[in-house]
Amino acid sequence: MGTALFETTSHGLMTGEAITSLEKELLARGIQPKFDAERQPMGMPLVPDKDLARSFRVFQQHVKNNGLSHRQLLAALKAQSKDGYAARLRMYLWIYEKIAAEWERRLKEEGLIDFEDMLVQAAEHVESGRYRSPYRIILADEFQDSSRARIRLLKALAKNPSEPTHLCVVGDDWQGINRFAGSDISVMTEFEKTFENSTRLPLNTTFRCPQYLCDVSSEFIQANPNQIAKSVTTANPLTKTPLLAFGFQARESIPAHVESQLEEMHGFVAEGKLAPTRGAHVTVMLLGRYRDDEPAALSQWKVRFGDRLRIDYKTAHGSKGLEAEYVFVLNVVQGIRGFPSQIQDDPALQLAMPAPDPYPFAEERRLFYVAMTRASKQVRFYTTLGQPSQFLVELVKAQQLAIKPVDGEPMEPCPKCGSGVLQVRPGQYGSFYGCSRFPACNFTRKITDDQVAPQFKPKPHRIRVPVKAGDQCPVCRKGIIRQVNGRNGMFLGCSRYREGCRATASIQQ
């Protein structure tokens, strides 16, 4: 049709060659490419400037903590470019080095150092003998969160030639959850290789969790053979139901159930059936994998139940070192933004970060362990029956936990993968059972004549605010309101109906 065409390939896009080729083709046809920094791109939204700046700062922390040179970064770039992203990684590294050069120029101009400089320069002072440590005993806490720069400083202090020096570190590799901030979990697992003449003393007694919770969480974390093995005992004598789980047809049903349980607990405290361990309030910690897991009604719950319950919300990361009598872990579902999170670290950050633990979801498993072990009385998990977290399915399969269906049918773990659950699916020859992780798992099973496929009838959620087609769903805040042709005529419903949001409203005339 007289259209000028040229070819691009996915390989060219990944390596960045396609951009150069495009420019040559346009110039050959008399078209001068013009860069417009203000042009609004189509597709996915741009990363906010603040998030991009934070990304470069985190990258810089990794580079400095690990003492990486320009040559080492180029070597990492070459190695990671084999998996794609070459053009993006080169651009990221190019921008970073310009930012880093300006960062260092301004520090030097003002006579300043940053936190990473403090660690590196302190180690250099000790190593060179410019600083002679007078200390004979060095104690390092939270050792599992140490970066390579901190390890270098500790080694330098421990090798004090003028004083016989003893180094004692306290850490728990089961709680190593800060790789994104520069910590290197291998400092625990390779401790004897790093520090000569070392002795490992296991701290295997806890004063927080009931024994059953210790046993379940210990077995769960040690499914990863890279974790240091130990057996944990407790001084907590409680034995009554320390682990519960509740399943719902939709995530949107979870907050109402949590509220009803808080109300029940509040009544038990008032009646003297539930007594605080310390003080005048029973403590309840609501945990989420993400900040936006915080329930919208939290402030109302604090006012309504605050005379007898002390309710707080924390992310799983933010809960480390804290405890409560009751811990409610919210939205423990499978998915990209589930628990375990399947959001991958930016490939650019991998250029400078410590090597990850090769065991699947190793750090997320440790984070789940942290969430499980914040309770001194009971942990409650809240999930969906259609997409429960693979961590919960693992506990169910090990017969350590049962998920109580609140508004649906009991779930059965997939016998093939053990991470999904069986769901009823429509097929060409009738309904059958299939794994919730399809297509990652293709297990299927026929529904026999003596079996009746569960017919779920979730309750619709009536929208109480004015909405129209095209609006964002006010219930799940992810779907779009659209017109639906039902048995009784047209109505408004959420586009995420199949994902569990049953929000509906009448069409306003």
XYZ file of C-alpha atoms in Angstrom:
509
model
C 0.000 0.000 0.000
C 3.009 2.269 -0.364
C 3.789 2.264 3.376
C 7.487 2.447 4.294
C 8.275 -0.433 6.654
C 11.313 -1.555 8.628
C 11.842 -4.446 11.028
C 12.417 -4.504 14.786
C 13.089 -7.526 16.974
C 12.663 -8.244 20.674
C 16.424 -8.845 20.841
C 17.054 -5.394 19.431
C 14.722 -3.807 21.968
C 16.403 -5.627 24.881
C 19.912 -4.661 23.779
C 18.993 -1.104 22.814
C 20.071 -1.583 19.182
C 16.501 -1.044 17.977
C 16.564 2.619 19.060
C 19.704 3.323 17.026
C 18.268 1.459 14.032
C 15.034 3.417 14.268
C 16.939 6.707 14.249
C 18.909 5.673 11.140
C 15.756 4.593 9.298
C 13.982 7.861 10.109
C 16.966 9.969 9.017
C 17.194 7.985 5.766
C 13.599 8.994 5.055
C 14.199 12.668 5.780
C 12.651 12.648 9.245
C 14.671 14.327 12.012
C 13.904 12.772 15.445
C 13.227 15.408 18.069
C 13.542 14.730 21.791
C 10.661 16.193 23.780
C 11.123 15.849 27.541
C 7.560 17.100 28.155
C 5.881 14.519 25.904
C 3.415 12.359 27.817
C 4.147 8.688 27.056
C 1.411 6.164 26.429
C 1.094 2.881 28.304
C 2.186 2.411 31.908
C 2.461 5.588 34.022
C 5.906 7.038 34.715
C 7.657 6.235 37.975
C 7.200 9.255 40.310
C 10.350 11.374 40.700
C 10.511 10.685 44.442
C 10.411 6.897 43.913
C 13.064 7.124 41.192
C 15.310 9.204 43.458
C 14.809 6.690 46.275
C 15.784 3.906 43.871
C 19.095 5.585 43.047
C 19.798 6.240 46.737
C 19.181 2.565 47.623
C 21.419 1.543 44.711
C 24.131 3.881 46.006
C 23.887 2.364 49.488
C 24.440 -1.106 48.040
C 27.375 0.084 45.917
C 29.118 1.743 48.853
C 28.316 -0.958 51.423
C 29.685 -3.658 49.123
C 32.689 -1.567 48.015
C 31.838 -1.985 44.315
C 34.028 -0.256 41.732
C 33.040 1.008 38.302
C 34.681 -2.058 36.757
C 32.725 -4.436 39.010
C 29.450 -2.713 38.119
C 30.255 -3.082 34.407
C 30.986 -6.779 34.967
C 27.635 -7.199 36.742
C 25.964 -5.308 33.894
C 27.494 -7.666 31.335
C 26.411 -10.740 33.312
C 22.823 -9.579 33.860
C 22.412 -8.339 30.283
C 22.206 -11.983 29.199
C 18.718 -12.096 30.736
C 17.564 -9.036 28.797
C 17.135 -5.481 30.090
C 20.581 -4.583 28.675
C 19.516 -1.189 27.314
C 17.645 -0.273 30.467
C 20.463 -1.432 32.752
C 23.055 0.548 30.783
C 20.885 3.643 30.956
C 20.257 3.184 34.694
C 23.966 2.741 35.412
C 24.860 5.744 33.220
C 22.387 7.975 35.089
C 23.480 6.612 38.480
C 27.150 7.377 37.885
C 26.318 10.980 36.975
C 24.194 11.328 40.131
C 26.895 9.658 42.255
C 29.590 11.970 40.885
C 27.505 15.037 41.734
C 26.645 13.551 45.170
C 30.341 13.083 45.994
C 31.213 16.559 44.637
C 28.687 18.203 46.933
C 29.812 16.149 49.954
C 33.418 17.170 49.324
C 32.475 20.806 48.749
C 30.651 20.982 52.092
C 33.134 18.796 53.999
C 30.518 16.137 54.669
C 30.252 12.356 54.599
C 27.176 10.129 54.292
C 26.303 7.127 56.446
C 28.047 4.618 54.174
C 31.185 6.801 54.263
C 31.100 6.629 58.062
C 31.253 2.827 57.990
C 33.869 2.576 55.237
C 36.137 5.313 56.594
C 35.849 3.997 60.141
C 37.006 0.563 58.931
C 39.899 2.185 57.047
C 41.003 4.075 60.179
C 41.036 0.860 62.225
C 42.713 -1.227 59.498
C 45.492 1.338 58.954
C 46.222 1.718 62.682
C 45.270 5.405 62.728
C 42.664 4.462 65.311
C 43.538 2.033 68.114
C 40.515 0.534 69.785
C 40.654 0.460 73.617
C 37.739 -2.002 73.762
C 38.183 -5.637 74.758
C 34.575 -6.740 74.296
C 32.441 -5.861 71.252
C 28.732 -6.709 71.157
C 26.835 -6.568 67.842
C 23.055 -6.952 67.906
C 20.704 -7.734 64.975
C 23.694 -9.272 63.244
C 21.585 -10.866 60.491
C 20.903 -7.357 59.135
C 24.600 -6.514 58.721
C 25.947 -5.199 55.437
C 29.407 -5.993 54.089
C 30.629 -2.569 55.255
C 29.556 -3.302 58.843
C 31.205 -6.722 58.709
C 34.443 -5.082 57.554
C 34.339 -2.690 60.525
C 33.652 -5.509 63.011
C 36.501 -7.612 61.609
C 38.881 -4.685 61.876
C 37.899 -4.017 65.512
C 38.116 -7.729 66.408
C 41.685 -7.988 65.043
C 42.923 -5.384 67.513
C 46.692 -6.027 67.868
C 47.056 -3.970 71.067
C 44.296 -5.610 73.131
C 42.964 -9.205 73.384
C 39.512 -8.580 71.927
C 36.353 -10.671 72.102
C 33.511 -10.203 69.598
C 29.987 -11.399 70.449
C 27.246 -11.108 67.865
C 23.552 -11.816 68.379
C 21.379 -12.531 65.370
C 18.694 -14.767 63.956
C 19.026 -15.807 60.324
C 15.345 -16.832 60.464
C 14.533 -13.103 60.678
C 16.795 -11.847 57.877
C 14.305 -9.661 55.985
C 16.254 -6.538 54.996
C 18.186 -7.494 51.866
C 16.613 -4.505 50.088
C 18.356 -2.243 52.630
C 21.780 -3.801 52.098
C 21.861 -6.676 54.596
C 23.514 -9.902 53.477
C 22.025 -13.063 55.013
C 25.226 -15.002 54.246
C 26.959 -13.196 57.137
C 24.999 -15.569 59.405
C 25.248 -18.781 57.432
C 28.977 -18.267 56.742
C 29.880 -16.810 60.126
C 32.610 -19.354 60.908
C 34.292 -18.633 57.557
C 34.228 -14.878 58.165
C 35.457 -14.850 61.774
C 38.270 -17.175 62.836
C 38.187 -19.141 66.115
C 34.445 -18.521 66.464
C 31.896 -20.424 68.545
C 28.180 -20.570 67.826
C 25.812 -20.645 70.806
C 22.171 -21.212 69.760
C 19.587 -19.109 71.579
C 16.655 -21.494 71.353
C 14.331 -20.367 74.145
C 11.588 -17.811 73.586
C 9.409 -16.067 76.153
C 6.724 -15.001 73.664
C 4.953 -17.663 71.593
C 3.054 -20.759 72.778
C 4.875 -24.028 72.054
C 2.574 -25.114 69.221
C 3.236 -21.836 67.425
C 6.980 -22.324 67.976
C 6.806 -25.828 66.505
C 4.779 -24.847 63.434
C 6.805 -21.717 62.657
C 10.119 -23.542 63.182
C 9.185 -26.347 60.795
C 7.915 -23.791 58.279
C 11.104 -21.693 58.232
C 13.381 -24.742 58.141
C 11.750 -25.989 54.956
C 14.540 -23.869 53.459
C 17.664 -26.012 54.010
C 19.852 -22.887 53.904
C 18.485 -21.689 57.250
C 20.498 -22.617 60.342
C 18.763 -25.533 62.067
C 17.669 -25.278 65.686
C 14.889 -26.397 68.005
C 12.927 -23.695 69.828
C 11.252 -24.117 73.209
C 9.181 -21.592 75.113
C 8.444 -20.405 78.609
C 4.871 -19.559 77.529
C 2.516 -22.210 79.008
C -0.518 -21.398 76.822
C -1.893 -24.265 74.725
C -5.382 -23.150 73.640
C -5.779 -22.737 69.846
C -2.789 -20.523 69.061
C -3.299 -20.669 65.257
C -6.509 -19.915 63.326
C -7.374 -19.075 59.716
C -10.543 -17.758 58.077
C -11.444 -17.980 54.393
C -13.769 -15.690 52.421
C -15.183 -15.531 48.923
C -13.766 -12.033 48.468
C -11.106 -9.908 50.165
C -13.702 -7.178 50.603
C -15.465 -9.367 53.213
C -12.428 -9.545 55.503
C -12.704 -6.115 57.279
C -16.301 -6.721 58.388
C -15.349 -10.072 59.902
C -12.329 -8.565 61.663
C -14.606 -5.884 63.107
C -17.046 -8.503 64.408
C -14.176 -10.409 66.068
C -12.863 -7.231 67.689
C -16.374 -6.527 68.952
C -16.588 -10.036 70.403
C -13.199 -9.691 72.101
C -14.228 -6.311 73.500
C -17.317 -7.924 75.028
C -15.285 -10.782 76.520
C -12.946 -8.311 78.225
C -15.932 -6.397 79.624
C -17.425 -9.639 80.973
C -14.127 -10.769 82.490
C -13.818 -13.763 80.133
C -10.664 -12.353 78.539
C -7.948 -10.806 80.693
C -4.980 -8.710 79.543
C -1.539 -10.178 80.168
C -0.273 -6.810 81.352
C -1.974 -3.505 82.013
C -5.632 -2.704 81.414
C -5.862 -3.468 77.679
C -5.744 -6.603 75.558
C -3.275 -5.913 72.747
C -4.184 -6.657 69.119
C -1.741 -6.144 66.253
C -3.160 -6.041 62.728
C -0.475 -7.043 60.237
C -0.327 -6.578 56.481
C 2.270 -7.292 53.828
C 1.861 -3.741 52.452
C 1.022 -0.330 53.865
C -2.250 -0.219 51.935
C -3.436 -3.394 53.701
C -4.332 -1.138 56.627
C -8.129 -1.344 57.161
C -9.992 1.841 56.290
C -11.972 1.616 59.547
C -8.903 1.302 61.821
C -9.296 4.745 63.403
C -12.976 4.002 64.092
C -12.091 0.663 65.703
C -9.556 2.365 67.954
C -12.239 4.771 69.196
C -14.999 2.171 69.461
C -12.988 -0.549 71.233
C -10.147 1.528 72.670
C -11.329 1.418 76.283
C -10.476 -2.302 76.484
C -8.436 -3.171 73.358
C -5.212 -1.559 72.183
C -5.262 -1.968 68.407
C -2.333 -1.125 66.142
C -1.537 -1.712 62.470
C 1.949 -2.620 61.244
C 3.411 -4.018 58.083
C 5.175 -7.362 58.497
C 8.516 -5.553 58.085
C 7.544 -2.924 60.648
C 6.456 -5.540 63.199
C 9.937 -6.957 63.713
C 10.907 -6.746 67.378
C 7.306 -6.048 68.451
C 4.680 -8.296 69.998
C 1.002 -8.414 70.918
C -1.297 -10.902 72.606
C -3.315 -11.358 69.422
C -2.015 -10.925 65.881
C -4.388 -10.699 62.885
C -2.537 -11.169 59.577
C -4.716 -9.630 56.854
C -5.026 -10.401 53.126
C -2.846 -13.520 53.169
C -3.564 -14.280 49.512
C -1.689 -15.487 46.449
C -0.765 -13.054 43.707
C 1.620 -10.354 42.558
C 0.785 -8.196 45.590
C 0.054 -11.116 47.843
C 1.925 -12.817 50.651
C 4.404 -14.004 49.457
C 4.912 -10.931 47.344
C 5.758 -11.813 43.753
C 6.994 -8.312 42.924
C 10.557 -8.841 41.789
C 13.373 -6.548 42.847
C 14.197 -4.106 40.052
C 16.839 -5.786 37.849
C 18.868 -2.570 38.086
C 19.171 -2.929 41.873
C 20.404 -6.493 41.379
C 23.602 -5.041 39.862
C 24.726 -4.013 43.349
C 22.676 -6.086 45.804
C 24.020 -9.133 47.673
C 23.290 -12.470 45.990
C 19.772 -13.663 46.867
C 19.025 -16.927 48.645
C 18.263 -19.393 45.811
C 15.406 -21.076 47.717
C 12.013 -19.974 46.271
C 10.553 -16.974 48.122
C 13.276 -17.365 50.785
C 13.047 -13.817 52.153
C 9.235 -13.799 51.951
C 9.261 -17.061 53.942
C 11.375 -15.387 56.614
C 9.005 -12.407 56.603
C 6.020 -14.746 57.059
C 7.877 -16.380 59.953
C 8.317 -12.942 61.559
C 4.572 -12.284 61.159
C 3.700 -15.653 62.725
C 5.879 -15.143 65.780
C 4.673 -11.745 67.001
C 1.857 -13.253 69.116
C 1.999 -14.301 72.751
C -1.482 -15.867 72.645
C -2.904 -16.349 69.154
C -2.349 -15.675 65.427
C -5.304 -15.354 63.044
C -4.894 -15.422 59.267
C -7.468 -13.941 56.858
C -7.483 -15.165 53.266
C -9.730 -15.921 50.298
C -11.001 -19.395 49.458
C -10.159 -19.002 45.781
C -6.608 -17.642 46.119
C -5.136 -18.507 49.529
C -1.437 -17.872 50.030
C 0.762 -20.821 49.130
C 2.235 -20.464 52.628
C -1.183 -21.151 54.172
C -1.774 -24.045 51.762
C 1.576 -25.474 52.860
C 0.472 -25.352 56.511
C -2.890 -26.927 55.642
C -1.209 -29.727 53.695
C 1.060 -30.398 56.692
C -2.111 -30.627 58.841
C -0.865 -27.790 61.043
C -3.684 -25.414 60.170
C -7.295 -25.551 59.003
C -8.865 -22.681 57.065
C -12.408 -22.152 58.329
C -14.707 -21.054 55.468
C -16.773 -18.079 56.608
C -18.964 -17.636 53.495
C -18.065 -20.541 51.191
C -16.953 -24.162 50.953
C -13.880 -25.776 52.549
C -10.762 -25.813 50.377
C -8.608 -28.784 49.369
C -4.867 -28.315 48.675
C -3.754 -29.273 45.186
C -2.246 -32.789 45.433
C 0.257 -32.016 42.644
C 1.891 -28.677 43.490
C 0.824 -28.281 47.129
C 0.722 -24.493 46.695
C -2.704 -23.995 45.119
C -6.194 -25.194 45.992
C -8.754 -27.075 43.930
C -11.467 -24.980 42.324
C -14.481 -25.936 40.240
C -13.954 -24.892 36.616
C -16.310 -25.105 33.625
C -15.100 -27.293 30.754
C -16.154 -28.542 27.334
C -17.522 -31.737 28.881
C -18.802 -30.285 32.124
C -17.324 -28.950 35.358
C -14.100 -30.319 36.827
C -11.658 -29.573 39.633
C -8.550 -27.587 38.666
C -5.671 -25.990 40.550
C -5.994 -22.290 41.442
C -2.407 -21.797 40.204
C -3.253 -22.727 36.593
C -1.386 -22.387 34.212
C 1.603 -22.795 36.566
C 0.003 -26.062 37.703
C -2.189 -28.058 35.300
C -3.658 -30.574 37.772
C -7.281 -31.557 37.045
C -9.711 -34.081 38.502
C -13.160 -35.179 37.392
C -16.208 -34.461 39.476
C -17.777 -37.895 40.007
C -21.505 -38.579 40.038
C -21.607 -38.790 43.831
C -19.949 -35.398 44.126
C -21.806 -32.149 43.815
C -19.788 -29.225 42.585
C -20.022 -26.472 45.177
C -22.229 -23.644 44.051
C -20.972 -20.473 45.632
C -23.536 -17.794 46.277
C -21.578 -14.867 47.654
C -23.554 -12.001 49.059
C -23.536 -8.904 46.843
C -22.175 -5.689 48.317
C -24.617 -2.843 47.747
C -22.924 0.435 46.818
C -24.308 3.248 49.004
C -22.739 6.216 47.223
C -23.755 7.657 43.811
C -21.833 5.981 40.961
C -22.082 5.768 37.184
C -20.570 3.570 34.489
C -16.871 4.297 34.111
C -16.283 5.262 37.767
C -13.767 3.453 39.920
C -15.415 0.836 42.121
C -15.757 2.394 45.635
C -15.614 -1.074 47.275
C -12.487 -2.756 45.899
C -10.971 0.449 44.389
C -9.494 -1.630 41.567
C -12.352 -2.419 39.218
C -14.454 -0.156 36.992
C -18.209 0.270 37.340
C -20.032 -0.948 34.209
C -23.586 -1.671 33.090
C -24.611 -5.306 33.421
C -27.665 -6.996 31.865
C -29.137 -9.184 34.611
C -32.209 -11.389 34.875
C -34.207 -8.474 36.248
C -32.873 -5.829 33.888
C -29.854 -3.542 33.688
C -27.828 -2.640 36.786
C -24.342 -1.387 37.670
C -21.627 -3.798 38.785
C -17.869 -3.991 39.282
C -15.706 -5.253 36.407
C -13.837 -7.457 38.915
C -16.859 -9.672 39.541
C -14.900 -12.826 38.634
C -12.096 -11.761 40.970
C -14.502 -11.619 43.899
C -15.892 -8.064 44.039
C -19.712 -8.291 44.125
C -20.357 -4.561 44.337
C -23.680 -3.569 42.674
C -25.873 -0.485 42.369
C -29.035 0.583 40.612
C -28.827 2.674 37.441
C -29.833 6.229 38.287
C -32.388 7.640 35.847
